[in-house]
mmCIF file of C-alpha atoms in Angstrom:
data_model
loop_
_atom_site.group_PDB
_atom_site.id
_atom_site.type_symbol
_atom_site.label_atom_id
_atom_site.label_comp_id
_atom_site.label_asym_id
_atom_site.label_seq_id
_atom_site.Cartn_x
_atom_site.Cartn_y
_atom_site.Cartn_z
ATOM 1 C CA MET C 1 -5.599 11.726 26.242
ATOM 2 C CA CYS C 2 -2.521 10.065 27.450
ATOM 3 C CA GLU C 3 -0.434 12.368 29.785
ATOM 4 C CA ALA C 4 2.926 11.205 28.304
ATOM 5 C CA LEU C 5 1.664 12.023 24.831
ATOM 6 C CA LYS C 6 0.601 15.641 26.087
ATOM 7 C CA ASN C 7 4.123 16.119 27.686
ATOM 8 C CA ALA C 8 6.012 15.076 24.393
ATOM 9 C CA TYR C 9 3.865 16.537 21.582
ATOM 10 C CA GLN C 10 1.622 19.680 21.026
ATOM 11 C CA LEU C 11 -1.545 18.605 19.332
ATOM 12 C CA LEU C 12 -2.685 20.926 16.595
ATOM 13 C CA GLU C 13 -5.455 20.603 13.993
ATOM 14 C CA GLU C 14 -7.281 17.437 12.890
ATOM 15 C CA ILE C 15 -6.019 16.312 9.447
ATOM 16 C CA GLY C 16 -7.845 12.962 9.063
ATOM 17 C CA ARG C 17 -10.299 10.683 10.376
ATOM 18 C CA GLY C 18 -10.680 6.836 10.177
ATOM 19 C CA ARG C 19 -12.890 4.019 11.365
ATOM 20 C CA PHE C 20 -11.238 3.875 14.781
ATOM 21 C CA GLY C 21 -9.982 7.325 15.471
ATOM 22 C CA THR C 22 -8.489 10.610 14.335
ATOM 23 C CA ILE C 23 -5.213 11.935 12.926
ATOM 24 C CA PHE C 24 -3.875 15.194 14.111
ATOM 25 C CA ARG C 25 -0.930 17.341 13.047
ATOM 26 C CA ALA C 26 1.390 17.768 16.010
ATOM 27 C CA PHE C 27 4.753 19.400 16.954
ATOM 28 C CA CYS C 28 7.474 17.789 18.697
ATOM 29 C CA PRO C 29 9.592 20.501 20.701
ATOM 30 C CA ASP C 30 12.417 18.226 21.245
ATOM 31 C CA SER C 31 13.166 17.289 17.537
ATOM 32 C CA ASP C 32 11.552 20.695 16.246
ATOM 33 C CA GLU C 33 9.486 18.582 13.813
ATOM 34 C CA PHE C 34 5.771 18.442 12.773
ATOM 35 C CA VAL C 35 4.488 14.776 13.090
ATOM 36 C CA ALA C 36 1.163 12.984 12.669
ATOM 37 C CA CYS C 37 -0.573 11.571 15.645
ATOM 38 C CA LYS C 38 -3.008 8.858 15.072
ATOM 39 C CA ILE C 39 -5.188 8.544 18.130
ATOM 40 C CA ILE C 40 -7.282 5.363 18.253
ATOM 41 C CA ASP C 41 -10.345 5.358 20.596
ATOM 42 C CA LYS C 42 -10.339 1.847 22.219
ATOM 43 C CA ALA C 43 -14.093 2.055 22.766
ATOM 44 C CA LEU C 44 -14.529 1.655 19.109
ATOM 45 C CA LEU C 45 -12.664 -1.690 19.103
ATOM 46 C CA THR C 46 -15.547 -4.076 19.680
ATOM 47 C CA ASP C 47 -13.996 -6.877 17.552
ATOM 48 C CA GLU C 48 -10.989 -8.859 18.712
ATOM 49 C CA THR C 49 -9.585 -9.094 15.088
ATOM 50 C CA ASP C 50 -9.657 -5.239 15.058
ATOM 51 C CA ARG C 51 -7.987 -4.920 18.416
ATOM 52 C CA ALA C 52 -5.223 -7.509 17.345
ATOM 53 C CA CYS C 53 -4.558 -5.616 14.044
ATOM 54 C CA LEU C 54 -4.154 -2.285 15.762
ATOM 55 C CA GLU C 55 -1.795 -3.689 18.364
ATOM 56 C CA LYS C 56 0.297 -5.403 15.682
ATOM 57 C CA GLU C 57 0.427 -2.390 13.276
ATOM 58 C CA PRO C 58 3.136 -0.325 15.446
ATOM 59 C CA LYS C 59 5.033 -3.541 16.102
ATOM 60 C CA ILE C 60 5.310 -4.262 12.393
ATOM 61 C CA MET C 61 6.144 -0.571 11.445
ATOM 62 C CA THR C 62 8.891 -0.569 14.161
ATOM 63 C CA LEU C 63 10.344 -3.721 12.576
ATOM 64 C CA LEU C 64 10.307 -2.325 9.114
ATOM 65 C CA ALA C 65 12.078 1.041 10.080
ATOM 66 C CA PRO C 66 14.081 2.673 8.608
ATOM 67 C CA HIS C 67 13.321 2.435 5.054
ATOM 68 C CA PRO C 68 13.056 5.575 2.685
ATOM 69 C CA ASN C 69 9.754 4.486 1.135
ATOM 70 C CA ILE C 70 7.993 3.201 4.229
ATOM 71 C CA LEU C 71 6.228 5.599 6.612
ATOM 72 C CA ARG C 72 8.238 6.229 9.739
ATOM 73 C CA ILE C 73 7.016 5.570 13.225
ATOM 74 C CA PHE C 74 8.366 7.738 16.067
ATOM 75 C CA ASP C 75 6.408 6.803 19.090
ATOM 76 C CA VAL C 76 3.513 4.737 20.541
ATOM 77 C CA PHE C 77 1.562 5.786 23.711
ATOM 78 C CA GLU C 78 -1.142 3.867 25.279
ATOM 79 C CA ASP C 79 -3.568 4.271 28.237
ATOM 80 C CA GLU C 80 -6.906 2.793 29.167
ATOM 81 C CA ASP C 81 -8.919 4.691 26.639
ATOM 82 C CA SER C 82 -6.611 5.200 23.666
ATOM 83 C CA LEU C 83 -3.629 4.043 21.639
ATOM 84 C CA THR C 84 -1.665 6.710 19.844
ATOM 85 C CA ILE C 85 0.917 6.101 17.039
ATOM 86 C CA VAL C 86 3.193 9.104 16.139
ATOM 87 C CA LEU C 87 4.097 8.941 12.522
ATOM 88 C CA GLU C 88 5.965 10.822 9.875
ATOM 89 C CA LEU C 89 3.951 13.844 8.553
ATOM 90 C CA CYS C 90 3.041 13.535 4.836
ATOM 91 C CA GLN C 91 1.260 15.561 2.234
ATOM 92 C CA SER C 92 -2.561 15.341 2.341
ATOM 93 C CA VAL C 93 -2.456 14.199 -1.314
ATOM 94 C CA THR C 94 -2.342 10.505 -1.773
ATOM 95 C CA LEU C 95 -1.276 8.332 -4.841
ATOM 96 C CA TYR C 96 -5.093 7.881 -5.416
ATOM 97 C CA ASP C 97 -5.611 11.771 -5.664
ATOM 98 C CA ARG C 98 -2.737 11.942 -8.162
ATOM 99 C CA ILE C 99 -4.023 9.375 -10.534
ATOM 100 C CA ILE C 100 -7.760 9.432 -10.219
ATOM 101 C CA ASN C 101 -8.528 11.591 -13.150
ATOM 102 C CA ARG C 102 -5.547 11.198 -15.282
ATOM 103 C CA THR C 103 -3.099 8.685 -16.907
ATOM 104 C CA VAL C 104 0.428 8.886 -15.859
ATOM 105 C CA SER C 105 3.603 8.958 -18.278
ATOM 106 C CA GLU C 106 5.669 5.807 -18.406
ATOM 107 C CA PRO C 107 8.762 7.571 -16.777
ATOM 108 C CA GLU C 108 6.582 8.850 -13.892
ATOM 109 C CA ALA C 109 4.825 5.490 -13.388
ATOM 110 C CA ALA C 110 8.159 3.646 -13.472
ATOM 111 C CA SER C 111 9.630 5.963 -10.702
ATOM 112 C CA LEU C 112 6.728 5.581 -8.483
ATOM 113 C CA ILE C 113 6.297 1.771 -8.948
ATOM 114 C CA LYS C 114 10.012 1.337 -8.476
ATOM 115 C CA GLN C 115 9.641 3.251 -4.998
ATOM 116 C CA LEU C 116 6.726 0.973 -4.152
ATOM 117 C CA LEU C 117 8.489 -2.220 -5.116
ATOM 118 C CA SER C 118 11.497 -1.234 -3.048
ATOM 119 C CA ALA C 119 9.273 -0.818 0.083
ATOM 120 C CA LEU C 120 7.689 -4.120 -0.573
ATOM 121 C CA SER C 121 10.968 -5.782 -1.181
ATOM 122 C CA HIS C 122 12.088 -4.639 2.277
ATOM 123 C CA CYS C 123 8.743 -5.784 3.875
ATOM 124 C CA HIS C 124 8.919 -9.342 2.124
ATOM 125 C CA HIS C 125 12.646 -9.709 2.996
ATOM 126 C CA LEU C 126 11.576 -9.346 6.634
ATOM 127 C CA GLY C 127 8.632 -11.704 6.413
ATOM 128 C CA VAL C 128 5.948 -8.981 6.374
ATOM 129 C CA VAL C 129 3.125 -8.945 3.875
ATOM 130 C CA HIS C 130 1.081 -5.645 3.512
ATOM 131 C CA ARG C 131 -2.149 -7.207 2.178
ATOM 132 C CA ASP C 132 -3.871 -3.897 1.397
ATOM 133 C CA ILE C 133 -1.749 -2.284 -1.373
ATOM 134 C CA LYS C 134 -4.024 0.358 -2.968
ATOM 135 C CA PRO C 135 -3.340 3.986 -4.055
ATOM 136 C CA GLU C 136 -5.006 5.370 -0.940
ATOM 137 C CA ASN C 137 -2.285 3.791 1.336
ATOM 138 C CA VAL C 138 0.547 5.371 -0.685
ATOM 139 C CA LEU C 139 1.586 8.751 0.637
ATOM 140 C CA PHE C 140 4.172 11.419 -0.162
ATOM 141 C CA ASP C 141 6.609 13.286 2.182
ATOM 142 C CA SER C 142 7.505 16.946 1.789
ATOM 143 C CA ARG C 143 10.328 16.054 -0.690
ATOM 144 C CA ASN C 144 7.819 14.045 -2.813
ATOM 145 C CA ASN C 145 9.276 10.650 -1.769
ATOM 146 C CA LEU C 146 6.757 7.780 -1.867
ATOM 147 C CA LYS C 147 5.879 6.266 1.579
ATOM 148 C CA LEU C 148 3.913 3.129 1.991
ATOM 149 C CA ALA C 149 1.442 3.473 4.877
ATOM 150 C CA ASP C 150 -1.356 1.667 6.652
ATOM 151 C CA PHE C 151 -0.114 -1.611 7.974
ATOM 152 C CA GLY C 152 -3.387 -2.442 9.747
ATOM 153 C CA SER C 153 -3.918 -5.444 7.540
ATOM 154 C CA ALA C 154 -0.270 -6.575 7.462
ATOM 155 C CA GLU C 155 0.760 -10.015 8.656
ATOM 156 C CA TRP C 156 3.837 -12.015 9.353
ATOM 157 C CA LEU C 157 4.486 -14.955 7.119
ATOM 158 C CA SER C 158 4.052 -18.289 8.936
ATOM 159 C CA GLU C 159 7.166 -20.676 9.188
ATOM 160 C CA SER C 160 5.678 -22.530 6.185
ATOM 161 C CA GLY C 161 5.895 -19.210 4.178
ATOM 162 C CA SER C 162 2.158 -18.679 3.720
ATOM 163 C CA MET C 163 -0.955 -17.178 5.493
ATOM 164 C CA GLU C 164 -4.627 -17.045 5.124
ATOM 165 C CA GLY C 165 -7.543 -14.749 5.563
ATOM 166 C CA VAL C 166 -9.626 -12.707 3.285
ATOM 167 C CA VAL C 167 -8.460 -9.084 3.403
ATOM 168 C CA GLY C 168 -7.828 -6.234 0.920
ATOM 169 C CA THR C 169 -9.812 -4.059 -1.320
ATOM 170 C CA PRO C 170 -11.940 -5.346 -4.287
ATOM 171 C CA TYR C 171 -10.101 -3.858 -7.318
ATOM 172 C CA TYR C 172 -6.618 -4.678 -5.976
ATOM 173 C CA VAL C 173 -7.023 -8.077 -4.119
ATOM 174 C CA ALA C 174 -5.243 -11.124 -5.690
ATOM 175 C CA PRO C 175 -7.394 -14.106 -6.732
ATOM 176 C CA GLU C 176 -5.828 -16.663 -4.303
ATOM 177 C CA VAL C 177 -6.985 -14.503 -1.391
ATOM 178 C CA LEU C 178 -10.637 -14.675 -2.664
ATOM 179 C CA LEU C 179 -10.320 -18.420 -2.992
ATOM 180 C CA GLY C 180 -9.501 -18.760 0.552
ATOM 181 C CA ARG C 181 -6.320 -20.543 -0.118
ATOM 182 C CA ASP C 182 -2.935 -20.265 1.716
ATOM 183 C CA TYR C 183 -1.066 -17.387 0.039
ATOM 184 C CA ASP C 184 2.215 -15.609 0.396
ATOM 185 C CA GLU C 185 3.754 -12.204 -0.294
ATOM 186 C CA LYS C 186 3.083 -12.384 -4.009
ATOM 187 C CA VAL C 187 -0.506 -11.066 -3.246
ATOM 188 C CA ASP C 188 1.149 -7.584 -2.864
ATOM 189 C CA ILE C 189 2.759 -7.919 -6.317
ATOM 190 C CA TRP C 190 -0.643 -8.404 -7.952
ATOM 191 C CA SER C 191 -1.966 -5.278 -6.248
ATOM 192 C CA VAL C 192 1.011 -3.235 -7.473
ATOM 193 C CA GLY C 193 0.326 -4.619 -11.019
ATOM 194 C CA VAL C 194 -3.260 -3.413 -10.658
ATOM 195 C CA ILE C 195 -2.095 0.014 -9.701
ATOM 196 C CA LEU C 196 0.454 0.127 -12.469
ATOM 197 C CA TYR C 197 -2.402 -0.808 -15.069
ATOM 198 C CA ILE C 198 -4.636 1.967 -13.738
ATOM 199 C CA MET C 199 -1.862 4.517 -13.945
ATOM 200 C CA LEU C 200 -1.181 3.765 -17.507
ATOM 201 C CA SER C 201 -4.829 3.342 -18.812
ATOM 202 C CA GLY C 202 -7.051 5.246 -16.458
ATOM 203 C CA ILE C 203 -9.157 2.164 -15.953
ATOM 204 C CA PRO C 204 -8.994 -0.929 -13.618
ATOM 205 C CA PRO C 205 -8.186 -4.283 -15.290
ATOM 206 C CA PHE C 206 -10.999 -5.989 -13.556
ATOM 207 C CA TYR C 207 -14.294 -4.130 -13.300
ATOM 208 C CA GLY C 208 -17.862 -4.653 -11.909
ATOM 209 C CA GLU C 209 -20.778 -2.786 -10.686
ATOM 210 C CA SER C 210 -20.510 -4.287 -7.268
ATOM 211 C CA ALA C 211 -17.887 -5.906 -4.989
ATOM 212 C CA THR C 212 -19.206 -9.305 -5.996
ATOM 213 C CA GLU C 213 -18.926 -8.581 -9.687
ATOM 214 C CA ILE C 214 -15.437 -7.121 -9.081
ATOM 215 C CA PHE C 215 -14.447 -10.369 -7.377
ATOM 216 C CA GLU C 216 -15.869 -12.402 -10.188
ATOM 217 C CA ALA C 217 -13.740 -10.560 -12.701
ATOM 218 C CA VAL C 218 -10.590 -11.016 -10.593
ATOM 219 C CA LEU C 219 -11.099 -14.651 -10.178
ATOM 220 C CA ARG C 220 -11.485 -14.962 -13.952
ATOM 221 C CA GLY C 221 -8.291 -13.102 -14.225
ATOM 222 C CA ASN C 222 -8.757 -12.366 -17.926
ATOM 223 C CA LEU C 223 -6.027 -9.542 -18.404
ATOM 224 C CA ARG C 224 -6.673 -7.539 -21.532
ATOM 225 C CA PHE C 225 -5.092 -4.499 -23.033
ATOM 226 C CA PRO C 226 -7.871 -2.578 -24.854
ATOM 227 C CA THR C 227 -6.409 -0.867 -28.031
ATOM 228 C CA ARG C 228 -8.385 2.244 -27.255
ATOM 229 C CA VAL C 229 -6.439 3.014 -23.985
ATOM 230 C CA PHE C 230 -3.199 0.913 -24.440
ATOM 231 C CA ARG C 231 -2.289 2.152 -27.867
ATOM 232 C CA SER C 232 0.632 4.359 -26.715
ATOM 233 C CA VAL C 233 1.660 2.024 -23.838
ATOM 234 C CA SER C 234 4.979 0.282 -24.577
ATOM 235 C CA PRO C 235 5.452 -3.586 -25.036
ATOM 236 C CA ALA C 236 7.819 -3.574 -22.030
ATOM 237 C CA ALA C 237 5.193 -1.966 -19.755
ATOM 238 C CA LYS C 238 2.579 -4.600 -20.880
ATOM 239 C CA ASP C 239 5.173 -7.290 -20.418
ATOM 240 C CA LEU C 240 5.800 -6.321 -16.767
ATOM 241 C CA LEU C 241 1.956 -6.125 -16.203
ATOM 242 C CA ARG C 242 1.441 -9.620 -17.524
ATOM 243 C CA LYS C 243 4.203 -10.836 -15.078
ATOM 244 C CA MET C 244 2.686 -9.055 -12.122
ATOM 245 C CA ILE C 245 -1.041 -9.672 -12.788
ATOM 246 C CA CYS C 246 -0.403 -13.234 -13.253
ATOM 247 C CA ARG C 247 -3.023 -15.711 -11.958
ATOM 248 C CA ASP C 248 -0.552 -18.390 -11.237
ATOM 249 C CA ALA C 249 1.356 -17.005 -7.971
ATOM 250 C CA SER C 250 4.190 -19.361 -8.563
ATOM 251 C CA ARG C 251 4.986 -17.616 -11.936
ATOM 252 C CA ARG C 252 4.197 -14.166 -10.756
ATOM 253 C CA LEU C 253 7.264 -11.906 -10.220
ATOM 254 C CA SER C 254 8.622 -11.206 -6.679
ATOM 255 C CA ALA C 255 9.293 -7.574 -5.783
ATOM 256 C CA GLU C 256 13.005 -8.330 -6.289
ATOM 257 C CA GLN C 257 12.344 -9.753 -9.788
ATOM 258 C CA ALA C 258 10.029 -6.859 -10.726
ATOM 259 C CA LEU C 259 12.746 -4.360 -9.636
ATOM 260 C CA ARG C 260 15.164 -6.102 -12.235
ATOM 261 C CA HIS C 261 12.567 -5.891 -15.137
ATOM 262 C CA PRO C 262 13.912 -3.905 -18.195
ATOM 263 C CA TRP C 263 11.052 -1.432 -18.023
ATOM 264 C CA ILE C 264 11.732 -0.491 -14.395
ATOM 265 C CA LEU C 265 15.652 -0.537 -14.947
ATOM 266 C CA SER C 266 15.188 1.823 -17.996
ATOM 267 C CA GLY C 267 13.097 4.291 -15.928
ATOM 268 C CA GLY C 268 9.960 3.463 -18.121
ATOM 269 C CA GLU C 269 11.728 4.389 -21.363
ATOM 270 C CA THR C 270 9.366 2.933 -24.033
ATOM 271 C CA ASN C 271 12.027 1.189 -25.960
ATOM 272 C CA SER C 272 13.379 -0.749 -23.110
ATOM 273 C CA MET C 273 12.535 -4.176 -24.644
ATOM 274 C CA ASP C 274 13.363 -3.370 -28.337
#
């Protein structure tokens, strides 16, 4: 372990484990705060792409700071064996844990989606596309504020305003990513739309028994609102969903536009478009 890290932080118990390393709860005597230390084992980075992503992540997070809905980064330590990113400590419960077995009321969903869109509006304004928006990457701090995390797949937009590369998670990935075309920050908005759909209905908009079947359903992009599960969902919420989960990225809302949608502005009040 890096000597400078040992001098600055007291490592406590393990709180998480990923593909490339371990996350520990730690204490910083200087600030009198508990933090999270993500220690990445460089020996596990056999792929150049993985190495590049992990080196890019702290740079992107530093660029994005500070924003109330983006996970804060405090420090980065590196030696021959490891890379350690010191991050804001959040609750162990993610958005995925909160929504996996229940539907969410429209006011609660609107509050969460507004915070997520606010984080993305900030990212997109600075030319950063997250590219892996999913409930598992949405955390909460001790005051229950939403925090967008895991910028390992994030990328800067090119000068032409686009990028390429197939990244993301099956249920949430936008069709233009799967088609291998150049795409832009609107891929994040598609993913947020999918999260909102799941929150309000308890089911994903595009389903399959395997990743391939899910991808095929995403590419068809046939957005439906089954009466059985959408009976009590407001027209305004469905209108926002149609405009976020829109196959034509040029017609899909931006984060800024979505934040100005009547359903978001009304806090999920069901009569917001009457």
